[in-house]
Coordinates of C-alpha atoms and ligand atoms in Angstrom, one line a residue:
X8 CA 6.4 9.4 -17.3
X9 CA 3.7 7.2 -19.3
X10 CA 5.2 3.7 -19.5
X11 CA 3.1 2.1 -22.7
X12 CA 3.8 -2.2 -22.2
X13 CA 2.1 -3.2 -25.9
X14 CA 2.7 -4.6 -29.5
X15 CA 4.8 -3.1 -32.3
X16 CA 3.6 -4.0 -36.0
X17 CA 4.4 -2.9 -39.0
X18 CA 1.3 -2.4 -40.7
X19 CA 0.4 -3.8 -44.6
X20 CA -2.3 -1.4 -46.0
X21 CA -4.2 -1.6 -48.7
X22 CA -6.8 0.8 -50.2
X23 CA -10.0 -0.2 -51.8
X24 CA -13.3 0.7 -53.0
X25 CA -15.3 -1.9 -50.8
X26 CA -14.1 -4.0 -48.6
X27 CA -14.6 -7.8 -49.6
X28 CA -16.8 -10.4 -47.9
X29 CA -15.9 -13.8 -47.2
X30 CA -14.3 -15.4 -50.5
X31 CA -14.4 -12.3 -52.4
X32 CA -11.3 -10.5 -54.2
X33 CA -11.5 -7.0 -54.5
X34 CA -9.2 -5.0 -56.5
X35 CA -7.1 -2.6 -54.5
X36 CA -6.5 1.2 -55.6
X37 CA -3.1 1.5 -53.4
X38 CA -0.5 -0.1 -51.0
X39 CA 1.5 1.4 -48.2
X40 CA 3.5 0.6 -45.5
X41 CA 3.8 2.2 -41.8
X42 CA 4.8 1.9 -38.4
X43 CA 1.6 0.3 -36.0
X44 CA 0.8 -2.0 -33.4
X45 CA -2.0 -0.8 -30.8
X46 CA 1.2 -0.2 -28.4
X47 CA 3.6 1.7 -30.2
X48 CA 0.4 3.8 -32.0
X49 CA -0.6 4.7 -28.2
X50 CA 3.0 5.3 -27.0
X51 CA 3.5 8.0 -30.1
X52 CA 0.2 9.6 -29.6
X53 CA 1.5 10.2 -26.0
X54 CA 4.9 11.8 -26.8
X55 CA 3.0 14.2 -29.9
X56 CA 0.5 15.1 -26.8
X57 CA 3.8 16.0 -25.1
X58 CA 4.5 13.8 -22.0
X59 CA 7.5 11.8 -21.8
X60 CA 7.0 8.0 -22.8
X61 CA 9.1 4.8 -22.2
X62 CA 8.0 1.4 -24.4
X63 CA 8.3 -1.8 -23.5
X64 CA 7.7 -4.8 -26.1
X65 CA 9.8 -6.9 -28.3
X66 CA 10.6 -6.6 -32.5
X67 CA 12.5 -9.4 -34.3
X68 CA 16.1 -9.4 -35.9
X69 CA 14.4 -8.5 -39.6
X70 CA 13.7 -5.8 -42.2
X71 CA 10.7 -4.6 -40.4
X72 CA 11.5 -3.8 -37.3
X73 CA 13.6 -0.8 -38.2
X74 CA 10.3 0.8 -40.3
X75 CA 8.6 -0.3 -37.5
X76 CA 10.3 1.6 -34.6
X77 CA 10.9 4.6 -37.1
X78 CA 8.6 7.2 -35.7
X79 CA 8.7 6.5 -31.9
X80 CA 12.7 7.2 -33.0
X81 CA 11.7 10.1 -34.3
X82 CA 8.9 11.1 -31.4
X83 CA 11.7 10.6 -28.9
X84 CA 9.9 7.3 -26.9
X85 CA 12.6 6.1 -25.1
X86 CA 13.2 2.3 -26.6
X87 CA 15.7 0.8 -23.9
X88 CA 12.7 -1.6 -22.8
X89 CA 12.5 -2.6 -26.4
X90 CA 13.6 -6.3 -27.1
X91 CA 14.9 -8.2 -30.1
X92 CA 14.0 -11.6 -30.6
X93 CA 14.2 -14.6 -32.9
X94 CA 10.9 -14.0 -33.9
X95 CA 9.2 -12.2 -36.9
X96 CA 8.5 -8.3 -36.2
X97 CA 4.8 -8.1 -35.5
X98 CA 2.7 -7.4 -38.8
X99 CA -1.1 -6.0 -39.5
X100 CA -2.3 -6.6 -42.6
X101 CA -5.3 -3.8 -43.0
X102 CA -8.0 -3.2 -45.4
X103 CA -9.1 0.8 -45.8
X104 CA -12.3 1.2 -47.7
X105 CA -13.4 4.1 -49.4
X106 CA -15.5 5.3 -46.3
X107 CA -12.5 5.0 -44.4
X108 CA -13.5 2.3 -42.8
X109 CA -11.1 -1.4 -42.1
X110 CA -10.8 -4.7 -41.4
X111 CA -7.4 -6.1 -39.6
X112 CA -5.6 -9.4 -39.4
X113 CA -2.6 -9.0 -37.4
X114 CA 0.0 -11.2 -36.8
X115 CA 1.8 -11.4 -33.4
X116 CA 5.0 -12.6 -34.3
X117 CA 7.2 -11.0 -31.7
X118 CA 4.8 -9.4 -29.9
X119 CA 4.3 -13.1 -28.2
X120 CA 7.5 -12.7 -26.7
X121 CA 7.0 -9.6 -24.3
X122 CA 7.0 -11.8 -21.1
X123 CA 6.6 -10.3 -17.3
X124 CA 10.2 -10.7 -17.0
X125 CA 10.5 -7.8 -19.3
X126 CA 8.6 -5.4 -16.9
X127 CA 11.8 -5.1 -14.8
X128 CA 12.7 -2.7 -18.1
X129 CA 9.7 -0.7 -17.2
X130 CA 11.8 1.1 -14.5
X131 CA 8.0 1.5 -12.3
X132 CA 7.8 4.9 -10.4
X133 CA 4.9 6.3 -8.4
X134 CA 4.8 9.0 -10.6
X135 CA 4.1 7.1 -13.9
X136 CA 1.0 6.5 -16.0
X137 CA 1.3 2.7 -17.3
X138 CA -0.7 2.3 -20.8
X139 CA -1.8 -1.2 -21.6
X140 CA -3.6 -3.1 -24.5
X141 CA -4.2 -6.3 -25.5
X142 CA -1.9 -7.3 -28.3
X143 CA 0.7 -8.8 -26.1
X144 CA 0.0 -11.8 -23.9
X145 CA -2.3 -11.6 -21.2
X146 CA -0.5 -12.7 -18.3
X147 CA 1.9 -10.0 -18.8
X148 CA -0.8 -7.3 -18.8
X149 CA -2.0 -8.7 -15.7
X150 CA 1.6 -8.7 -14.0
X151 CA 1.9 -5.2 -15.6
X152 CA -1.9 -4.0 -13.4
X153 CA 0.1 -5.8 -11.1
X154 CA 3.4 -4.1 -10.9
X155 CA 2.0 -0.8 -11.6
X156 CA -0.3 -1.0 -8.9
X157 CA 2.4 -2.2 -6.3
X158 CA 5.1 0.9 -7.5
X159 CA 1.7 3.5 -6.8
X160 CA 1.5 4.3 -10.5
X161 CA -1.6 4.9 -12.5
X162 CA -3.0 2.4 -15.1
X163 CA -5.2 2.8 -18.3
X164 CA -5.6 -0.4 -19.7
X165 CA -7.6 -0.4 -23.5
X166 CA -9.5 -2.8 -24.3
X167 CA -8.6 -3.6 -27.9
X168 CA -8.7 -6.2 -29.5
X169 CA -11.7 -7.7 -27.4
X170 CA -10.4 -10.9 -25.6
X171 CA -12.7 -12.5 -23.6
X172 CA -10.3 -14.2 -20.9
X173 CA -9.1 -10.7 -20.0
X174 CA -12.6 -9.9 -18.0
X175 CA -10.8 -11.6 -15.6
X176 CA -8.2 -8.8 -14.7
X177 CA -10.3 -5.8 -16.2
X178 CA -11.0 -4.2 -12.6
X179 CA -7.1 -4.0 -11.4
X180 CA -6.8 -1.1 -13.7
X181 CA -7.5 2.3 -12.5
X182 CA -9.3 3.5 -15.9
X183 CA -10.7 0.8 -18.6
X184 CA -10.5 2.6 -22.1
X185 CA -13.1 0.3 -24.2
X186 CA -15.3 0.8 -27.3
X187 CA -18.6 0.2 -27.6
X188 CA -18.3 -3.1 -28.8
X189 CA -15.9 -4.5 -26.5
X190 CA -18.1 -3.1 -23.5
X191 CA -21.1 -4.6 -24.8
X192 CA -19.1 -8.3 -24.8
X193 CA -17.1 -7.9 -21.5
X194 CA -20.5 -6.2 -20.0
X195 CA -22.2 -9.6 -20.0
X196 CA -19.2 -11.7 -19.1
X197 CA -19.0 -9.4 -16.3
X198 CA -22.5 -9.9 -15.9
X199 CA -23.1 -6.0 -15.4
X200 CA -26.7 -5.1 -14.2
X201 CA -28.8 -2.1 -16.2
X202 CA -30.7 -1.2 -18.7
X203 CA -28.7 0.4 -21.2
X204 CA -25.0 1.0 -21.5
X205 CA -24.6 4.0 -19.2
X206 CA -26.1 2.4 -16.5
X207 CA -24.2 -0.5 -16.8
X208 CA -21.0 1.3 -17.0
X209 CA -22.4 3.2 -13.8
X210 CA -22.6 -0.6 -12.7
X211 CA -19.3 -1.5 -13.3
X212 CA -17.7 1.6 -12.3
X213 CA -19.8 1.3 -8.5
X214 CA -18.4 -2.5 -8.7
X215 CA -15.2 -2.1 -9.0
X216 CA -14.2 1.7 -7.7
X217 CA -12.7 2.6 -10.9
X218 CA -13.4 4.6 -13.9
X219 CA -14.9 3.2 -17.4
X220 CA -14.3 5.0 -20.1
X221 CA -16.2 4.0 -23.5
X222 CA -15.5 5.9 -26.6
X223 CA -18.3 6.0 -29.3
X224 CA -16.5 7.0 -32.7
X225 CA -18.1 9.6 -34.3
X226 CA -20.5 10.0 -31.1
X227 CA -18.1 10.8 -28.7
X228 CA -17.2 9.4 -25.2
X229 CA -19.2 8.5 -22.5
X230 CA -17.1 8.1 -18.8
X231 CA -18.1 6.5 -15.4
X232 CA -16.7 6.7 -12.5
X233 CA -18.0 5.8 -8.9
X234 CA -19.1 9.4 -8.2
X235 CA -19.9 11.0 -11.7
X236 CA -20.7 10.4 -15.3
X237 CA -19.6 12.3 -18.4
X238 CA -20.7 12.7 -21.9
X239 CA -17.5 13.8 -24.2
X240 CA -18.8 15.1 -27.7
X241 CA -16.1 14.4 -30.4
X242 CA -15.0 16.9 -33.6
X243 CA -17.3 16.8 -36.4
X244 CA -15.2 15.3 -39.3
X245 CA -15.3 12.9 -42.0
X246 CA -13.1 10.2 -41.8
X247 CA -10.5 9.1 -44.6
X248 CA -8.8 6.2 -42.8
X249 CA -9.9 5.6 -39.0
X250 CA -7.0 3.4 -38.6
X251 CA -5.4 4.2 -35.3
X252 CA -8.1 6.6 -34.1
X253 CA -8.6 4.4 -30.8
X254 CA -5.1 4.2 -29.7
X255 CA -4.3 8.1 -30.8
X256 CA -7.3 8.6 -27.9
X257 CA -5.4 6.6 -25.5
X258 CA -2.2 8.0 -25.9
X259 CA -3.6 11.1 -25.7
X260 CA -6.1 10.7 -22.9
X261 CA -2.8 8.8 -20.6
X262 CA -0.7 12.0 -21.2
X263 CA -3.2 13.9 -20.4
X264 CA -4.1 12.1 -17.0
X265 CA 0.2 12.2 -17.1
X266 CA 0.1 16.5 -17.5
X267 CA -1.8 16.5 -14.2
X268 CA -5.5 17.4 -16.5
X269 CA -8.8 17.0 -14.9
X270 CA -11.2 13.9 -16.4
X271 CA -12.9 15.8 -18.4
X272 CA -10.5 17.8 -19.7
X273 CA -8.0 14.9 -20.7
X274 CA -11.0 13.0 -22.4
X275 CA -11.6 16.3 -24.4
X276 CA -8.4 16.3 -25.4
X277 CA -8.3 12.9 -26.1
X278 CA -11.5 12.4 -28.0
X279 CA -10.4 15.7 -30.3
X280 CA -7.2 14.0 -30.8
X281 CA -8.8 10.9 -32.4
X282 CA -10.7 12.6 -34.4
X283 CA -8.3 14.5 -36.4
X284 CA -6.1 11.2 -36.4
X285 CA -9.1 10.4 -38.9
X286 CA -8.6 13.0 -41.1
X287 CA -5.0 11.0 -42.9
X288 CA -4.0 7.6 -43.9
X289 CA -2.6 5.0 -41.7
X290 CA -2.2 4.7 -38.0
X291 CA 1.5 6.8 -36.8
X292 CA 1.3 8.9 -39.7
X293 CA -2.1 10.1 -38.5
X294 CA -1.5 11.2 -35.2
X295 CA -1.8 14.7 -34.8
X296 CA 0.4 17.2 -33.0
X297 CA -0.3 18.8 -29.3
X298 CA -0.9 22.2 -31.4
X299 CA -3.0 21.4 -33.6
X300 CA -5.3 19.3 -31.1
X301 CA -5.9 22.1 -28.9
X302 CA -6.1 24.4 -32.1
X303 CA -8.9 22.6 -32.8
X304 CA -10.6 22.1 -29.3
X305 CA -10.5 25.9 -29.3
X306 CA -12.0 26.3 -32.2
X307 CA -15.0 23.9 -31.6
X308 CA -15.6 25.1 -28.1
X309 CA -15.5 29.0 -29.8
Ligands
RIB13 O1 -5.3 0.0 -33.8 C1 -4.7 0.0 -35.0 C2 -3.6 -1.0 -35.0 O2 -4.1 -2.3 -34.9 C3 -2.8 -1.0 -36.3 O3 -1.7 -0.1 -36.3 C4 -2.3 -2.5 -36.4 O4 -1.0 -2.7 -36.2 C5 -3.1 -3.2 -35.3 O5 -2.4 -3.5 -34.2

C-alpha cells in the first residue's frame, strides 16, 4: 500500500494571457476551481497508476473541503487518516499563463495541523511505500522518514516546495524526488562536491546510500543511485497547464516502486505520466489513467 502523509488544497485558478510582474494587474480570461494540494495530487496519481493508497492530512469544517476531497472519493484513496480541524481547508491560489506555465501562493490553513501524532492513522507496514512532500510541517515529515523507516517501509520524499531547513532530514529517505531547481538550492546547503549536476547527484547519492531522482520538465529525469545513473527521456508534448505535473510523477513513480517495477521502468512510467498530466487544465483533473500512460509509453518506445 502507498501511504501519501501531505497537504490537501483546494486550488483557485485563474487563466491569463501573461502572467503579471510585481504590481501588475492582468486581466484574466477564466476561473476554475479544483481539488489540489501537492499531497492529495500525489496520492490520486497513485491510485489512477493502480496501487492501493491511504492519506493522511487534515481539511477544515468548511465548504471546501468537500470539493477538495472529491476526487480521491472518487479514486477510492482511503481517507480514514483524514482529519477535520478548526482550521480553514488548505487553499492555492494559481496563475496559468498562456504557455501553460504558473505561479502559486498557497495557503496552509489546515494543512498546519497534520502533527506526528497523526502518523499513528498511517497504520505503517513493511510492505508500504510512504510518499512525502513538503506542504505540511516539517517535523512531521521527519517523524514520518522516521516511522517509515522503523516499520521497514519504503520512502520517497519530494522535494516541493523548496524549504531550506528540510536539508537537514533529506538523507533518511530512501529516494529524494527533486526538481532541478530545488537540487540546485539543497545541493549547496548540502555542500555537494562536482562539477555539474550529475555529478553532484552521483555525490549525494555515494553520500548518503540512497537514490536522487531529479526530474527536468520537458527534458526528462536524470536518477542517481550509489551504483548507477539513469537518463529518463520524457513524452514530447506541449504543455496547456503544467499544474500538477510534479506530483502526477510522484504518485506515479511510488506506485510503481509499490507494483514491484524496476528503477528504470517506474521512472518511465512516471515521467510519461507527467507529461500527459500536461496536456489538461488543473492539477486532479489532469492526471492521467494507468491505460492511457502505458498507451502512450508504447507508442513512444514503438
Ligand atoms: O503541485 C501543484 C499543487 O501545488 C497545486 O495543486 C496546489 O494546491 C499547490 O499545492
Amino acid at each position: 500500500m502507498i501511504i501519501v502523509v501531505g497537504s490537501i488544497n483546494l486550488d483557485l485558478i485563474a487563466n491569463v494571457d501573461r502572467l503579471p510582474g510585481p504590481g501588475e494587474t492582468v486581466r484574466g480570461s477564466g476561473f476554475a476551481t479544483a481539488p489540489g494540494g501537492k499531497g492529495a495530487n500525489q496520492a490520486l496519481a497513485a491510485a489512477r497508476a493502480g496501487a492501493k493508497v491511504r492519506m493522511v492530512g487534515a481539511v477544515g469544517k468548511d465548504n471546501f473541503a468537500a470539493e477538495a476531497l472529491a476526487l480521491l472519493r472518487d479514486g477510492k484513496v482511503d481517507l480514514s487518516g483524514i482529519t477535520e480541524t478548526f482550521a480553514s481547508t488548505g487553499t492555492a491560489l494559481i496563475l496559468v499563463g498562456a504557455d501553460g506555465e504558473n505561479v502559486i501562493a498557497v495557503v496552509p490553513g489546515a494543512n498546519d495541523s497534520v502533527v506526528p501524532g497523526d502518523l499513528a492513522k498511517a497504520l505503517l507496514g513493511k510492505d508500504d511505500v510512504v510518499l512525502l512532500q513538503l506542504e505540511i510541517p516539517l517535523p512531521t515529515v521527519d517523524a514520518a522518514l522516521d516511522a517509515a523507516r522503523a516499520a521497514g517501509a519504503v520512502t520517497v520524499l519530494n522535494t516541493a516546495p523548496f524549504r531550506a531547513e528540510a536539508a537537514a532530514f533529506l538523507g533518511k529517505a530512501d529516494y529524494v524526488v527533486a526538481n532541478e531547481t530545488e537540487f540546485d538550492l539543497y545541493g549547496e546547503a548540502l555542500s555537494l562536491n562536482g562539477r555539474g549536476r550529475p555529478a553532484r547527484m552521483r555525490d549525494y547519492a555515494g553520500k548518503t546510500g540512497r537514490a536522487i531522482v531529479v526530474t527536468l520538465g520537458g527534458e526528462g529525469v536524470l536518477a542517481a543511485t550509489p551504483n548507477d545513473f539513469l537518463t529518463v527521456p520524457a513524452l514530447r508534448i506541449t504543455p496547456v497547464d503544467t499544474v500538477g505535473a510534479g506530483d502526477t510523477f510522484c504518485g506515479y513513480f511510488a506506485a510503481g516502486l509499490s507494483l514491484g517495477l524496476s528503477l528504470d521502468k517506474a521512472l518511465a512510467r512516471a515521467a510519461a505520466a507527467g507529461s500527459l498530466a500536461c496536456l489538461k487544465p488543473g492539477a486532479q483533473p489532469a492526471i492521467p489513467l494507468a491505460k492511457d500512460v502505458d498507451a502512450a509509453l508504447q507508442k513512444s518506445a514503438g
